[in-house]
């Protein structure tokens, strides 16, 4: 037979009355431990069985140093400040996923021929430009794709670096939603060129090739990306670009309602408007390489899928000597260069996927001296050593 709650309570009081003071303290401590442990177990169970997802809405304001240039995908490689804005406003046939570090589909699906020379891209359903309305829909078409890339191939195009990527590439319209790119020789890295943001052909009718960056479109851009330009305002302190979310059915989901970019002429001016900023892009560093950030900001370091490179010009007779090139590579202290500019990562190959353990051309002054000595490059030291050897012989 179960005891009544009042009887149980009296029994507990009787037990407590018979305990010494020390025993009561021990019991209190044990009960406290049990309560805290219980809360910890409940919290752990909640965290383990819950999935945190970002909510939709809100505004993010970011500050950066530089100058606002024409917002055209054709010129983003020439201006780092514009890169983030362009990546949100415009979309390409393909896109780079920073998480998987792979080229993935965006506005189009892709098929590659068996010989690796023909890339066929088909636009997905309901891909629209940001000026599209219910009454006047403006879909992205194959004509827009061809215009975007054939403009790059046109003589006089003002970005020769980008033009080089499409030299010798034949672009063909298959139908209203399909375009093929035919290469002279297979090139497995070609899909990365198709991440370039598309532009609507109708916006550039009658504009000469050498005045693309002077078109009104450059400051009132229309893309097919996840955000569209709401306003561009010039204030006393900065150029302010406000983006609003553009609803589209393509992954991944974008949840922020607005993204505001404030571009300042220098870092001191940026700091004067610090209270309105939630993030800072590329903060400067001190002599030890530590980012110069205000106390309420936390530095986040990351490595971009890009590099600054020095290439040998093999059209020069001297640099056709492989021993000379080897000596120059072995004799360059790349780590010292990195320390001088407060960077940490050296890239010994344009193939970023190559494992660093395979990089063999490490700094070696002795080996460099040997390579230069046997090369056809005549340095004063080499001439002197040869003269000494001849005298000894």
GROMACS .gro file of C-alpha atoms in nm:
model
  393
    1UNK     CA    1   0.000   0.000   0.000
    2UNK     CA    2   0.143   0.344  -0.101
    3UNK     CA    3   0.210   0.604   0.164
    4UNK     CA    4   0.039   0.940   0.145
    5UNK     CA    5   0.256   1.234   0.039
    6UNK     CA    6   0.217   1.393   0.384
    7UNK     CA    7   0.347   1.076   0.551
    8UNK     CA    8   0.649   1.067   0.321
    9UNK     CA    9   0.725   1.433   0.392
   10UNK     CA   10   0.714   1.368   0.769
   11UNK     CA   11   0.952   1.073   0.727
   12UNK     CA   12   1.199   1.289   0.535
   13UNK     CA   13   1.183   1.558   0.806
   14UNK     CA   14   1.246   1.293   1.070
   15UNK     CA   15   1.552   1.167   0.884
   16UNK     CA   16   1.686   1.520   0.842
   17UNK     CA   17   1.632   1.591   1.212
   18UNK     CA   18   1.844   1.291   1.301
   19UNK     CA   19   2.135   1.398   1.080
   20UNK     CA   20   2.434   1.593   1.204
   21UNK     CA   21   2.520   1.937   1.062
   22UNK     CA   22   2.806   1.794   0.856
   23UNK     CA   23   2.577   1.527   0.711
   24UNK     CA   24   2.322   1.793   0.612
   25UNK     CA   25   2.595   1.991   0.427
   26UNK     CA   26   2.707   1.680   0.243
   27UNK     CA   27   2.348   1.602   0.146
   28UNK     CA   28   2.297   1.961   0.022
   29UNK     CA   29   2.612   1.942  -0.189
   30UNK     CA   30   2.506   1.609  -0.340
   31UNK     CA   31   2.160   1.744  -0.420
   32UNK     CA   32   2.316   2.051  -0.585
   33UNK     CA   33   2.544   1.830  -0.794
   34UNK     CA   34   2.245   1.618  -0.896
   35UNK     CA   35   2.043   1.925  -1.001
   36UNK     CA   36   2.333   2.077  -1.199
   37UNK     CA   37   2.407   1.742  -1.364
   38UNK     CA   38   2.041   1.704  -1.452
   39UNK     CA   39   2.032   2.044  -1.618
   40UNK     CA   40   2.358   1.963  -1.805
   41UNK     CA   41   2.219   1.633  -1.931
   42UNK     CA   42   1.895   1.799  -2.045
   43UNK     CA   43   2.094   2.074  -2.223
   44UNK     CA   44   2.322   1.819  -2.392
   45UNK     CA   45   2.024   1.614  -2.507
   46UNK     CA   46   1.861   1.928  -2.650
   47UNK     CA   47   2.180   2.032  -2.835
   48UNK     CA   48   2.244   1.682  -2.970
   49UNK     CA   49   1.888   1.640  -3.094
   50UNK     CA   50   1.844   1.995  -3.232
   51UNK     CA   51   1.956   2.141  -3.563
   52UNK     CA   52   2.034   2.514  -3.573
   53UNK     CA   53   1.931   2.684  -3.897
   54UNK     CA   54   1.959   3.053  -3.988
   55UNK     CA   55   1.639   3.254  -3.991
   56UNK     CA   56   1.526   3.460  -4.287
   57UNK     CA   57   1.556   3.837  -4.273
   58UNK     CA   58   1.789   4.101  -4.138
   59UNK     CA   59   2.057   4.331  -4.280
   60UNK     CA   60   2.434   4.285  -4.287
   61UNK     CA   61   2.657   4.595  -4.324
   62UNK     CA   62   3.020   4.550  -4.430
   63UNK     CA   63   3.296   4.806  -4.464
   64UNK     CA   64   3.591   4.789  -4.701
   65UNK     CA   65   3.868   5.013  -4.831
   66UNK     CA   66   3.903   5.094  -5.200
   67UNK     CA   67   3.699   5.257  -5.472
   68UNK     CA   68   3.373   5.156  -5.636
   69UNK     CA   69   3.429   5.070  -6.001
   70UNK     CA   70   3.177   4.987  -6.277
   71UNK     CA   71   2.973   4.684  -6.171
   72UNK     CA   72   3.039   4.464  -6.472
   73UNK     CA   73   3.143   4.095  -6.446
   74UNK     CA   74   3.385   4.145  -6.736
   75UNK     CA   75   3.608   4.359  -6.512
   76UNK     CA   76   3.576   4.199  -6.168
   77UNK     CA   77   3.922   4.043  -6.194
   78UNK     CA   78   4.069   4.395  -6.202
   79UNK     CA   79   3.904   4.518  -5.881
   80UNK     CA   80   3.891   4.321  -5.555
   81UNK     CA   81   3.653   4.566  -5.385
   82UNK     CA   82   3.382   4.492  -5.642
   83UNK     CA   83   3.426   4.115  -5.631
   84UNK     CA   84   3.183   4.046  -5.345
   85UNK     CA   85   2.914   4.271  -5.491
   86UNK     CA   86   2.942   4.115  -5.836
   87UNK     CA   87   2.926   3.762  -5.696
   88UNK     CA   88   2.589   3.840  -5.537
   89UNK     CA   89   2.430   4.043  -5.817
   90UNK     CA   90   2.540   3.831  -6.113
   91UNK     CA   91   2.533   3.456  -6.170
   92UNK     CA   92   2.718   3.238  -6.417
   93UNK     CA   93   2.635   2.920  -6.600
   94UNK     CA   94   2.840   2.746  -6.330
   95UNK     CA   95   2.955   2.853  -5.985
   96UNK     CA   96   3.242   2.781  -5.745
   97UNK     CA   97   3.134   2.622  -5.415
   98UNK     CA   98   3.379   2.731  -5.140
   99UNK     CA   99   3.269   2.443  -4.914
  100UNK     CA  100   3.321   2.153  -5.154
  101UNK     CA  101   3.588   2.353  -5.346
  102UNK     CA  102   3.438   2.234  -5.672
  103UNK     CA  103   3.277   2.389  -5.978
  104UNK     CA  104   2.903   2.320  -5.966
  105UNK     CA  105   2.596   2.400  -6.174
  106UNK     CA  106   2.427   2.736  -6.128
  107UNK     CA  107   2.209   2.881  -6.406
  108UNK     CA  108   2.272   2.585  -6.635
  109UNK     CA  109   2.341   2.212  -6.644
  110UNK     CA  110   2.654   2.092  -6.823
  111UNK     CA  111   2.751   1.797  -7.043
  112UNK     CA  112   3.106   1.728  -7.166
  113UNK     CA  113   3.187   1.532  -7.480
  114UNK     CA  114   3.391   1.215  -7.460
  115UNK     CA  115   3.701   1.382  -7.607
  116UNK     CA  116   3.680   1.668  -7.355
  117UNK     CA  117   3.658   1.936  -7.623
  118UNK     CA  118   3.287   2.026  -7.630
  119UNK     CA  119   3.102   2.169  -7.329
  120UNK     CA  120   2.725   2.194  -7.373
  121UNK     CA  121   2.536   2.415  -7.129
  122UNK     CA  122   2.155   2.417  -7.102
  123UNK     CA  123   1.981   2.692  -6.902
  124UNK     CA  124   1.755   2.569  -6.624
  125UNK     CA  125   1.382   2.639  -6.608
  126UNK     CA  126   1.253   2.978  -6.486
  127UNK     CA  127   1.591   3.153  -6.486
  128UNK     CA  128   1.505   3.524  -6.490
  129UNK     CA  129   1.684   3.858  -6.494
  130UNK     CA  130   1.628   4.080  -6.191
  131UNK     CA  131   1.421   4.335  -6.387
  132UNK     CA  132   1.164   4.067  -6.473
  133UNK     CA  133   0.802   4.127  -6.366
  134UNK     CA  134   0.478   3.930  -6.391
  135UNK     CA  135   0.358   4.160  -6.670
  136UNK     CA  136   0.694   4.172  -6.849
  137UNK     CA  137   0.896   3.855  -6.786
  138UNK     CA  138   1.262   3.874  -6.884
  139UNK     CA  139   1.412   3.523  -6.903
  140UNK     CA  140   1.782   3.449  -6.948
  141UNK     CA  141   1.834   3.306  -7.299
  142UNK     CA  142   2.107   3.154  -7.510
  143UNK     CA  143   2.144   3.492  -7.685
  144UNK     CA  144   2.245   3.648  -7.351
  145UNK     CA  145   2.501   3.372  -7.295
  146UNK     CA  146   2.651   3.412  -7.642
  147UNK     CA  147   2.661   3.791  -7.610
  148UNK     CA  148   2.840   3.770  -7.272
  149UNK     CA  149   3.120   3.548  -7.404
  150UNK     CA  150   3.148   3.667  -7.765
  151UNK     CA  151   3.194   4.022  -7.634
  152UNK     CA  152   3.505   3.896  -7.456
  153UNK     CA  153   3.638   3.758  -7.786
  154UNK     CA  154   3.578   4.084  -7.974
  155UNK     CA  155   3.885   4.279  -8.088
  156UNK     CA  156   3.947   4.577  -7.861
  157UNK     CA  157   3.789   4.416  -7.552
  158UNK     CA  158   3.946   4.611  -7.261
  159UNK     CA  159   4.031   4.309  -7.042
  160UNK     CA  160   4.302   4.108  -7.224
  161UNK     CA  161   4.351   3.871  -6.928
  162UNK     CA  162   3.992   3.754  -6.947
  163UNK     CA  163   4.004   3.750  -7.326
  164UNK     CA  164   4.295   3.507  -7.315
  165UNK     CA  165   4.073   3.248  -7.140
  166UNK     CA  166   3.845   3.227  -7.446
  167UNK     CA  167   4.101   3.248  -7.723
  168UNK     CA  168   4.037   2.971  -7.976
  169UNK     CA  169   3.699   2.877  -7.820
  170UNK     CA  170   3.406   2.843  -8.065
  171UNK     CA  171   3.070   2.942  -7.914
  172UNK     CA  172   2.757   2.804  -8.084
  173UNK     CA  173   2.385   2.852  -8.016
  174UNK     CA  174   2.216   2.511  -8.014
  175UNK     CA  175   1.867   2.640  -7.932
  176UNK     CA  176   1.705   2.920  -7.731
  177UNK     CA  177   1.830   2.770  -7.402
  178UNK     CA  178   2.140   2.575  -7.503
  179UNK     CA  179   2.493   2.687  -7.594
  180UNK     CA  180   2.804   2.483  -7.674
  181UNK     CA  181   3.169   2.579  -7.626
  182UNK     CA  182   3.417   2.394  -7.849
  183UNK     CA  183   3.788   2.393  -7.758
  184UNK     CA  184   4.082   2.325  -7.990
  185UNK     CA  185   4.234   2.091  -7.733
  186UNK     CA  186   4.094   1.934  -7.413
  187UNK     CA  187   4.133   2.156  -7.106
  188UNK     CA  188   3.992   2.017  -6.782
  189UNK     CA  189   3.997   2.356  -6.606
  190UNK     CA  190   3.781   2.526  -6.870
  191UNK     CA  191   3.457   2.504  -6.659
  192UNK     CA  192   3.605   2.759  -6.416
  193UNK     CA  193   3.579   3.016  -6.699
  194UNK     CA  194   3.204   2.956  -6.714
  195UNK     CA  195   3.154   3.090  -6.360
  196UNK     CA  196   3.170   3.441  -6.509
  197UNK     CA  197   2.847   3.634  -6.443
  198UNK     CA  198   2.612   3.669  -6.738
  199UNK     CA  199   2.479   4.006  -6.859
  200UNK     CA  200   2.156   4.074  -7.056
  201UNK     CA  201   2.221   4.142  -7.425
  202UNK     CA  202   1.940   4.400  -7.449
  203UNK     CA  203   2.116   4.634  -7.203
  204UNK     CA  204   2.419   4.683  -7.433
  205UNK     CA  205   2.259   4.744  -7.770
  206UNK     CA  206   2.456   5.008  -7.960
  207UNK     CA  207   2.736   5.044  -7.701
  208UNK     CA  208   3.089   5.031  -7.854
  209UNK     CA  209   3.329   4.769  -7.722
  210UNK     CA  210   3.564   5.033  -7.579
  211UNK     CA  211   3.286   5.203  -7.378
  212UNK     CA  212   3.134   4.910  -7.195
  213UNK     CA  213   3.240   5.046  -6.857
  214UNK     CA  214   3.077   5.383  -6.937
  215UNK     CA  215   2.731   5.237  -6.999
  216UNK     CA  216   2.452   5.329  -6.758
  217UNK     CA  217   2.422   4.958  -6.683
  218UNK     CA  218   2.756   4.970  -6.497
  219UNK     CA  219   2.592   5.158  -6.206
  220UNK     CA  220   2.238   5.023  -6.250
  221UNK     CA  221   2.326   4.658  -6.309
  222UNK     CA  222   2.076   4.380  -6.373
  223UNK     CA  223   2.194   4.026  -6.310
  224UNK     CA  224   2.050   3.684  -6.239
  225UNK     CA  225   2.216   3.637  -5.900
  226UNK     CA  226   2.060   3.605  -5.552
  227UNK     CA  227   2.069   3.982  -5.479
  228UNK     CA  228   1.977   4.286  -5.686
  229UNK     CA  229   2.100   4.643  -5.653
  230UNK     CA  230   1.850   4.863  -5.469
  231UNK     CA  231   2.060   5.178  -5.454
  232UNK     CA  232   2.408   5.323  -5.493
  233UNK     CA  233   2.463   5.635  -5.282
  234UNK     CA  234   2.771   5.854  -5.252
  235UNK     CA  235   2.809   6.005  -4.903
  236UNK     CA  236   3.079   6.226  -4.753
  237UNK     CA  237   3.248   5.920  -4.603
  238UNK     CA  238   3.183   5.637  -4.843
  239UNK     CA  239   3.018   5.486  -5.147
  240UNK     CA  240   2.721   5.281  -5.022
  241UNK     CA  241   2.579   4.994  -5.226
  242UNK     CA  242   2.259   4.835  -5.094
  243UNK     CA  243   2.150   4.494  -5.221
  244UNK     CA  244   1.811   4.327  -5.171
  245UNK     CA  245   1.739   3.955  -5.191
  246UNK     CA  246   1.612   3.841  -5.531
  247UNK     CA  247   1.383   3.541  -5.507
  248UNK     CA  248   1.491   3.257  -5.732
  249UNK     CA  249   1.440   2.881  -5.725
  250UNK     CA  250   1.808   2.787  -5.752
  251UNK     CA  251   2.019   2.659  -5.461
  252UNK     CA  252   2.174   2.746  -5.224
  253UNK     CA  253   1.919   2.947  -5.020
  254UNK     CA  254   2.008   3.307  -4.933
  255UNK     CA  255   1.835   3.431  -4.616
  256UNK     CA  256   1.951   3.788  -4.554
  257UNK     CA  257   1.700   4.046  -4.676
  258UNK     CA  258   1.965   4.310  -4.739
  259UNK     CA  259   2.342   4.339  -4.770
  260UNK     CA  260   2.501   4.685  -4.750
  261UNK     CA  261   2.856   4.749  -4.870
  262UNK     CA  262   3.023   5.071  -4.753
  263UNK     CA  263   3.342   5.145  -4.944
  264UNK     CA  264   3.581   5.396  -4.784
  265UNK     CA  265   3.882   5.571  -4.932
  266UNK     CA  266   4.112   5.466  -4.644
  267UNK     CA  267   4.107   5.265  -4.323
  268UNK     CA  268   4.107   5.573  -4.097
  269UNK     CA  269   3.784   5.695  -4.256
  270UNK     CA  270   3.636   5.347  -4.216
  271UNK     CA  271   3.713   5.353  -3.843
  272UNK     CA  272   3.529   5.684  -3.807
  273UNK     CA  273   3.207   5.506  -3.913
  274UNK     CA  274   3.278   5.189  -3.720
  275UNK     CA  275   2.962   5.195  -3.507
  276UNK     CA  276   2.743   5.127  -3.813
  277UNK     CA  277   2.948   4.831  -3.941
  278UNK     CA  278   2.901   4.463  -3.864
  279UNK     CA  279   3.201   4.341  -4.058
  280UNK     CA  280   3.525   4.462  -4.217
  281UNK     CA  281   3.670   4.315  -4.533
  282UNK     CA  282   4.050   4.267  -4.545
  283UNK     CA  283   4.166   4.458  -4.238
  284UNK     CA  284   4.527   4.588  -4.252
  285UNK     CA  285   4.799   4.425  -4.041
  286UNK     CA  286   5.077   4.553  -3.820
  287UNK     CA  287   5.447   4.470  -3.855
  288UNK     CA  288   5.396   4.128  -3.691
  289UNK     CA  289   5.112   4.034  -3.925
  290UNK     CA  290   4.833   4.075  -3.668
  291UNK     CA  291   4.510   4.226  -3.809
  292UNK     CA  292   4.441   4.578  -3.685
  293UNK     CA  293   4.085   4.535  -3.560
  294UNK     CA  294   3.875   4.721  -3.302
  295UNK     CA  295   3.799   4.527  -2.984
  296UNK     CA  296   3.443   4.429  -3.070
  297UNK     CA  297   3.554   4.257  -3.394
  298UNK     CA  298   3.702   3.907  -3.422
  299UNK     CA  299   3.945   3.824  -3.702
  300UNK     CA  300   3.852   3.536  -3.931
  301UNK     CA  301   4.129   3.411  -4.159
  302UNK     CA  302   4.060   3.222  -4.480
  303UNK     CA  303   4.236   3.123  -4.800
  304UNK     CA  304   4.082   3.229  -5.129
  305UNK     CA  305   4.101   3.000  -5.435
  306UNK     CA  306   4.334   3.244  -5.609
  307UNK     CA  307   4.700   3.336  -5.617
  308UNK     CA  308   4.945   3.598  -5.739
  309UNK     CA  309   5.199   3.441  -5.973
  310UNK     CA  310   5.523   3.517  -6.155
  311UNK     CA  311   5.554   3.339  -6.489
  312UNK     CA  312   5.860   3.292  -6.709
  313UNK     CA  313   5.829   3.448  -7.053
  314UNK     CA  314   5.942   3.154  -7.266
  315UNK     CA  315   5.942   3.368  -7.579
  316UNK     CA  316   6.272   3.514  -7.454
  317UNK     CA  317   6.575   3.318  -7.571
  318UNK     CA  318   6.752   3.323  -7.233
  319UNK     CA  319   6.452   3.183  -7.045
  320UNK     CA  320   6.425   2.886  -7.280
  321UNK     CA  321   6.722   2.744  -7.090
  322UNK     CA  322   6.571   2.493  -6.843
  323UNK     CA  323   6.877   2.501  -6.618
  324UNK     CA  324   6.849   2.877  -6.583
  325UNK     CA  325   6.479   2.853  -6.489
  326UNK     CA  326   6.560   2.582  -6.235
  327UNK     CA  327   6.833   2.797  -6.081
  328UNK     CA  328   6.598   3.096  -6.051
  329UNK     CA  329   6.335   2.881  -5.879
  330UNK     CA  330   6.579   2.719  -5.637
  331UNK     CA  331   6.747   3.051  -5.562
  332UNK     CA  332   6.426   3.237  -5.468
  333UNK     CA  333   6.353   3.235  -5.094
  334UNK     CA  334   5.973   3.234  -5.114
  335UNK     CA  335   5.927   3.207  -4.738
  336UNK     CA  336   6.127   3.528  -4.692
  337UNK     CA  337   5.901   3.699  -4.944
  338UNK     CA  338   5.594   3.578  -4.755
  339UNK     CA  339   5.730   3.708  -4.426
  340UNK     CA  340   5.800   4.047  -4.584
  341UNK     CA  341   5.435   4.088  -4.688
  342UNK     CA  342   5.292   3.910  -4.379
  343UNK     CA  343   5.145   3.617  -4.569
  344UNK     CA  344   5.173   3.246  -4.492
  345UNK     CA  345   5.092   3.036  -4.799
  346UNK     CA  346   5.329   2.983  -5.093
  347UNK     CA  347   5.209   2.831  -5.418
  348UNK     CA  348   5.473   2.657  -5.630
  349UNK     CA  349   5.231   2.552  -5.903
  350UNK     CA  350   4.931   2.699  -6.083
  351UNK     CA  351   4.750   2.370  -6.012
  352UNK     CA  352   4.602   2.445  -5.671
  353UNK     CA  353   4.482   2.087  -5.629
  354UNK     CA  354   4.841   1.957  -5.617
  355UNK     CA  355   4.943   1.819  -5.278
  356UNK     CA  356   5.206   2.040  -5.110
  357UNK     CA  357   5.413   1.729  -5.034
  358UNK     CA  358   5.479   1.704  -5.409
  359UNK     CA  359   5.636   2.050  -5.432
  360UNK     CA  360   6.002   1.980  -5.496
  361UNK     CA  361   6.143   2.320  -5.586
  362UNK     CA  362   6.221   2.438  -5.234
  363UNK     CA  363   6.476   2.711  -5.157
  364UNK     CA  364   6.827   2.568  -5.195
  365UNK     CA  365   7.107   2.824  -5.262
  366UNK     CA  366   7.373   2.558  -5.323
  367UNK     CA  367   7.161   2.371  -5.576
  368UNK     CA  368   7.063   2.702  -5.735
  369UNK     CA  369   7.428   2.795  -5.776
  370UNK     CA  370   7.495   2.462  -5.945
  371UNK     CA  371   7.201   2.497  -6.180
  372UNK     CA  372   7.304   2.850  -6.277
  373UNK     CA  373   7.664   2.738  -6.330
  374UNK     CA  374   7.570   2.468  -6.582
  375UNK     CA  375   7.317   2.692  -6.757
  376UNK     CA  376   7.397   2.902  -7.060
  377UNK     CA  377   7.350   3.220  -6.853
  378UNK     CA  378   7.689   3.389  -6.806
  379UNK     CA  379   7.710   3.555  -6.466
  380UNK     CA  380   8.030   3.735  -6.360
  381UNK     CA  381   8.085   3.475  -6.087
  382UNK     CA  382   8.057   3.194  -6.338
  383UNK     CA  383   8.309   3.361  -6.569
  384UNK     CA  384   8.554   3.411  -6.279
  385UNK     CA  385   8.523   3.046  -6.167
  386UNK     CA  386   8.574   2.920  -6.519
  387UNK     CA  387   8.886   3.137  -6.551
  388UNK     CA  388   9.024   2.999  -6.222
  389UNK     CA  389   8.960   2.640  -6.333
  390UNK     CA  390   9.135   2.704  -6.664
  391UNK     CA  391   9.437   2.852  -6.482
  392UNK     CA  392   9.452   2.550  -6.248
  393UNK     CA  393   9.433   2.308  -6.542
   0.00000   0.00000   0.00000
